[in-house]
């Protein structure tokens, strides 16, 4: 009798789980989802009034491309000047302009925690294919305690990738 009761309870629970799974799939199928853009083109980072050292400018751009790819939000990540991007109908473009830069010292950061910080402030703008601005923010990359100065470029790229991941 105990074995039959256990079997009946397990069968009932299994059936309930299957029914819940089917009803959930039906609900998800009925809910319309607006697909986001499938491709992004990342423009070279510019500095209108502030001139970055070439190694910082390249590190900013390369880290940004790498971190945006890593998010997996976009099927294609195009670099600045890639002609194939013009053919993509739902392309968004990421433009970045340096607004502030203070190069610190890794040696000073190791000696004291209050001196030697590196800061990069960049204005980020995400625009649709039609030119409509979808995202408009200032993002700051920093190295305060340990690490080389170029680590600020990685911090900036991580923050922008997170912004893009959270935006719809």
PDB file of N, CA and C in Angstrom, residues 40-90:
ATOM      1  N   UNK A  40      26.260  46.637 -33.531  1.00  0.00           N
ATOM      2  CA  UNK A  40      26.751  47.916 -33.043  1.00  0.00           C
ATOM      3  C   UNK A  40      28.055  48.247 -33.755  1.00  0.00           C
ATOM      4  N   UNK A  41      28.224  49.520 -34.072  1.00  0.00           N
ATOM      5  CA  UNK A  41      29.498  49.981 -34.625  1.00  0.00           C
ATOM      6  C   UNK A  41      30.108  50.932 -33.602  1.00  0.00           C
ATOM      7  N   UNK A  42      31.328  50.642 -33.223  1.00  0.00           N
ATOM      8  CA  UNK A  42      32.012  51.455 -32.215  1.00  0.00           C
ATOM      9  C   UNK A  42      32.977  52.393 -32.930  1.00  0.00           C
ATOM     10  N   UNK A  43      32.698  53.681 -32.812  1.00  0.00           N
ATOM     11  CA  UNK A  43      33.540  54.708 -33.432  1.00  0.00           C
ATOM     12  C   UNK A  43      34.805  54.903 -32.602  1.00  0.00           C
ATOM     13  N   UNK A  44      35.863  55.356 -33.257  1.00  0.00           N
ATOM     14  CA  UNK A  44      37.118  55.643 -32.563  1.00  0.00           C
ATOM     15  C   UNK A  44      36.870  56.747 -31.543  1.00  0.00           C
ATOM     16  N   UNK A  45      37.480  56.645 -30.403  1.00  0.00           N
ATOM     17  CA  UNK A  45      37.288  57.603 -29.321  1.00  0.00           C
ATOM     18  C   UNK A  45      37.994  58.901 -29.671  1.00  0.00           C
ATOM     19  N   UNK A  46      37.243  59.995 -29.553  1.00  0.00           N
ATOM     20  CA  UNK A  46      37.762  61.306 -29.928  1.00  0.00           C
ATOM     21  C   UNK A  46      38.037  62.140 -28.689  1.00  0.00           C
ATOM     22  N   UNK A  47      38.864  63.119 -28.857  1.00  0.00           N
ATOM     23  CA  UNK A  47      39.139  64.093 -27.797  1.00  0.00           C
ATOM     24  C   UNK A  47      39.132  65.469 -28.416  1.00  0.00           C
ATOM     25  N   UNK A  48      38.046  66.220 -28.202  1.00  0.00           N
ATOM     26  CA  UNK A  48      37.931  67.540 -28.817  1.00  0.00           C
ATOM     27  C   UNK A  48      38.962  68.515 -28.247  1.00  0.00           C
ATOM     28  N   UNK A  49      38.924  68.697 -26.939  1.00  0.00           N
ATOM     29  CA  UNK A  49      39.818  69.648 -26.300  1.00  0.00           C
ATOM     30  C   UNK A  49      40.972  68.960 -25.584  1.00  0.00           C
ATOM     31  N   UNK A  50      40.773  67.695 -25.249  1.00  0.00           N
ATOM     32  CA  UNK A  50      41.769  66.966 -24.466  1.00  0.00           C
ATOM     33  C   UNK A  50      42.466  65.953 -25.367  1.00  0.00           C
ATOM     34  N   UNK A  51      43.750  66.024 -25.401  1.00  0.00           N
ATOM     35  CA  UNK A  51      44.531  65.076 -26.189  1.00  0.00           C
ATOM     36  C   UNK A  51      45.053  63.983 -25.273  1.00  0.00           C
ATOM     37  N   UNK A  52      44.668  62.768 -25.584  1.00  0.00           N
ATOM     38  CA  UNK A  52      45.148  61.610 -24.843  1.00  0.00           C
ATOM     39  C   UNK A  52      46.462  61.129 -25.425  1.00  0.00           C
ATOM     40  N   UNK A  53      47.312  60.553 -24.604  1.00  0.00           N
ATOM     41  CA  UNK A  53      48.484  59.875 -25.163  1.00  0.00           C
ATOM     42  C   UNK A  53      47.997  58.744 -26.076  1.00  0.00           C
ATOM     43  N   UNK A  54      48.715  58.460 -27.142  1.00  0.00           N
ATOM     44  CA  UNK A  54      48.262  57.436 -28.103  1.00  0.00           C
ATOM     45  C   UNK A  54      47.997  56.073 -27.466  1.00  0.00           C
ATOM     46  N   UNK A  55      48.816  55.672 -26.476  1.00  0.00           N
ATOM     47  CA  UNK A  55      48.585  54.371 -25.854  1.00  0.00           C
ATOM     48  C   UNK A  55      47.263  54.346 -25.082  1.00  0.00           C
ATOM     49  N   UNK A  56      46.889  55.453 -24.461  1.00  0.00           N
ATOM     50  CA  UNK A  56      45.602  55.519 -23.767  1.00  0.00           C
ATOM     51  C   UNK A  56      44.440  55.480 -24.754  1.00  0.00           C
ATOM     52  N   UNK A  57      44.569  56.201 -25.848  1.00  0.00           N
ATOM     53  CA  UNK A  57      43.485  56.238 -26.834  1.00  0.00           C
ATOM     54  C   UNK A  57      43.252  54.850 -27.433  1.00  0.00           C
ATOM     55  N   UNK A  58      44.318  54.159 -27.787  1.00  0.00           N
ATOM     56  CA  UNK A  58      44.168  52.813 -28.355  1.00  0.00           C
ATOM     57  C   UNK A  58      43.658  51.819 -27.321  1.00  0.00           C
ATOM     58  N   UNK A  59      44.145  51.925 -26.094  1.00  0.00           N
ATOM     59  CA  UNK A  59      43.687  51.015 -25.036  1.00  0.00           C
ATOM     60  C   UNK A  59      42.212  51.247 -24.733  1.00  0.00           C
ATOM     61  N   UNK A  60      41.771  52.511 -24.725  1.00  0.00           N
ATOM     62  CA  UNK A  60      40.353  52.802 -24.526  1.00  0.00           C
ATOM     63  C   UNK A  60      39.513  52.111 -25.593  1.00  0.00           C
ATOM     64  N   UNK A  61      39.911  52.269 -26.835  1.00  0.00           N
ATOM     65  CA  UNK A  61      39.137  51.719 -27.943  1.00  0.00           C
ATOM     66  C   UNK A  61      39.153  50.186 -27.941  1.00  0.00           C
ATOM     67  N   UNK A  62      40.311  49.602 -27.800  1.00  0.00           N
ATOM     68  CA  UNK A  62      40.418  48.138 -27.847  1.00  0.00           C
ATOM     69  C   UNK A  62      39.688  47.474 -26.681  1.00  0.00           C
ATOM     70  N   UNK A  63      39.832  48.035 -25.481  1.00  0.00           N
ATOM     71  CA  UNK A  63      39.118  47.482 -24.332  1.00  0.00           C
ATOM     72  C   UNK A  63      37.605  47.627 -24.501  1.00  0.00           C
ATOM     73  N   UNK A  64      37.170  48.743 -25.078  1.00  0.00           N
ATOM     74  CA  UNK A  64      35.742  48.957 -25.311  1.00  0.00           C
ATOM     75  C   UNK A  64      35.189  47.926 -26.290  1.00  0.00           C
ATOM     76  N   UNK A  65      35.873  47.694 -27.388  1.00  0.00           N
ATOM     77  CA  UNK A  65      35.432  46.694 -28.367  1.00  0.00           C
ATOM     78  C   UNK A  65      35.373  45.310 -27.713  1.00  0.00           C
ATOM     79  N   UNK A  66      36.399  44.971 -26.972  1.00  0.00           N
ATOM     80  CA  UNK A  66      36.463  43.655 -26.322  1.00  0.00           C
ATOM     81  C   UNK A  66      35.339  43.468 -25.306  1.00  0.00           C
ATOM     82  N   UNK A  67      35.079  44.460 -24.478  1.00  0.00           N
ATOM     83  CA  UNK A  67      34.052  44.332 -23.443  1.00  0.00           C
ATOM     84  C   UNK A  67      32.641  44.317 -24.032  1.00  0.00           C
ATOM     85  N   UNK A  68      32.406  45.077 -25.092  1.00  0.00           N
ATOM     86  CA  UNK A  68      31.088  45.052 -25.745  1.00  0.00           C
ATOM     87  C   UNK A  68      30.858  43.685 -26.383  1.00  0.00           C
ATOM     88  N   UNK A  69      31.869  43.119 -26.997  1.00  0.00           N
ATOM     89  CA  UNK A  69      31.742  41.762 -27.549  1.00  0.00           C
ATOM     90  C   UNK A  69      31.439  40.756 -26.444  1.00  0.00           C
ATOM     91  N   UNK A  70      32.108  40.916 -25.324  1.00  0.00           N
ATOM     92  CA  UNK A  70      31.973  39.975 -24.214  1.00  0.00           C
ATOM     93  C   UNK A  70      30.544  39.950 -23.644  1.00  0.00           C
ATOM     94  N   UNK A  71      29.803  41.055 -23.756  1.00  0.00           N
ATOM     95  CA  UNK A  71      28.440  41.079 -23.215  1.00  0.00           C
ATOM     96  C   UNK A  71      27.528  40.098 -23.943  1.00  0.00           C
ATOM     97  N   UNK A  72      27.763  39.874 -25.232  1.00  0.00           N
ATOM     98  CA  UNK A  72      26.916  38.980 -26.015  1.00  0.00           C
ATOM     99  C   UNK A  72      25.590  39.602 -26.403  1.00  0.00           C
ATOM    100  N   UNK A  73      25.403  40.874 -26.121  1.00  0.00           N
ATOM    101  CA  UNK A  73      24.145  41.553 -26.440  1.00  0.00           C
ATOM    102  C   UNK A  73      23.968  41.741 -27.946  1.00  0.00           C
ATOM    103  N   UNK A  74      25.055  41.909 -28.657  1.00  0.00           N
ATOM    104  CA  UNK A  74      25.006  42.163 -30.092  1.00  0.00           C
ATOM    105  C   UNK A  74      25.594  40.984 -30.857  1.00  0.00           C
ATOM    106  N   UNK A  75      24.928  40.623 -31.958  1.00  0.00           N
ATOM    107  CA  UNK A  75      25.425  39.527 -32.780  1.00  0.00           C
ATOM    108  C   UNK A  75      26.691  39.950 -33.524  1.00  0.00           C
ATOM    109  N   UNK A  76      26.734  41.223 -33.910  1.00  0.00           N
ATOM    110  CA  UNK A  76      27.900  41.740 -34.631  1.00  0.00           C
ATOM    111  C   UNK A  76      28.411  42.998 -33.941  1.00  0.00           C
ATOM    112  N   UNK A  77      29.711  43.107 -33.784  1.00  0.00           N
ATOM    113  CA  UNK A  77      30.357  44.312 -33.274  1.00  0.00           C
ATOM    114  C   UNK A  77      31.313  44.771 -34.365  1.00  0.00           C
ATOM    115  N   UNK A  78      30.994  45.932 -34.941  1.00  0.00           N
ATOM    116  CA  UNK A  78      31.805  46.475 -36.028  1.00  0.00           C
ATOM    117  C   UNK A  78      32.722  47.566 -35.496  1.00  0.00           C
ATOM    118  N   UNK A  79      33.914  47.616 -36.047  1.00  0.00           N
ATOM    119  CA  UNK A  79      34.874  48.660 -35.702  1.00  0.00           C
ATOM    120  C   UNK A  79      34.633  49.889 -36.563  1.00  0.00           C
ATOM    121  N   UNK A  80      35.237  50.974 -36.175  1.00  0.00           N
ATOM    122  CA  UNK A  80      35.139  52.221 -36.924  1.00  0.00           C
ATOM    123  C   UNK A  80      35.674  52.016 -38.341  1.00  0.00           C
ATOM    124  N   UNK A  81      34.912  52.452 -39.323  1.00  0.00           N
ATOM    125  CA  UNK A  81      35.333  52.362 -40.715  1.00  0.00           C
ATOM    126  C   UNK A  81      34.965  51.076 -41.420  1.00  0.00           C
ATOM    127  N   UNK A  82      34.357  50.120 -40.737  1.00  0.00           N
ATOM    128  CA  UNK A  82      33.968  48.852 -41.369  1.00  0.00           C
ATOM    129  C   UNK A  82      32.775  49.108 -42.298  1.00  0.00           C
ATOM    130  N   UNK A  83      32.975  48.897 -43.571  1.00  0.00           N
ATOM    131  CA  UNK A  83      31.955  49.198 -44.588  1.00  0.00           C
ATOM    132  C   UNK A  83      30.749  48.254 -44.507  1.00  0.00           C
ATOM    133  N   UNK A  84      30.935  47.067 -43.961  1.00  0.00           N
ATOM    134  CA  UNK A  84      29.829  46.104 -43.857  1.00  0.00           C
ATOM    135  C   UNK A  84      28.730  46.591 -42.931  1.00  0.00           C
ATOM    136  N   UNK A  85      29.048  47.494 -42.029  1.00  0.00           N
ATOM    137  CA  UNK A  85      28.065  47.983 -41.058  1.00  0.00           C
ATOM    138  C   UNK A  85      26.945  48.777 -41.732  1.00  0.00           C
ATOM    139  N   UNK A  86      27.224  49.406 -42.868  1.00  0.00           N
ATOM    140  CA  UNK A  86      26.214  50.215 -43.554  1.00  0.00           C
ATOM    141  C   UNK A  86      25.048  49.377 -44.057  1.00  0.00           C
ATOM    142  N   UNK A  87      25.239  48.086 -44.242  1.00  0.00           N
ATOM    143  CA  UNK A  87      24.196  47.205 -44.762  1.00  0.00           C
ATOM    144  C   UNK A  87      23.241  46.698 -43.678  1.00  0.00           C
ATOM    145  N   UNK A  88      23.566  46.902 -42.407  1.00  0.00           N
ATOM    146  CA  UNK A  88      22.772  46.358 -41.306  1.00  0.00           C
ATOM    147  C   UNK A  88      21.626  47.330 -40.991  1.00  0.00           C
ATOM    148  N   UNK A  89      20.363  46.863 -41.075  1.00  0.00           N
ATOM    149  CA  UNK A  89      19.229  47.776 -40.878  1.00  0.00           C
ATOM    150  C   UNK A  89      19.035  48.239 -39.429  1.00  0.00           C
ATOM    151  N   UNK A  90      19.353  47.407 -38.457  1.00  0.00           N
ATOM    152  CA  UNK A  90      19.124  47.792 -37.060  1.00  0.00           C
ATOM    153  C   UNK A  90      20.431  48.111 -36.324  1.00  0.00           C
TER     154      UNK A  90
END
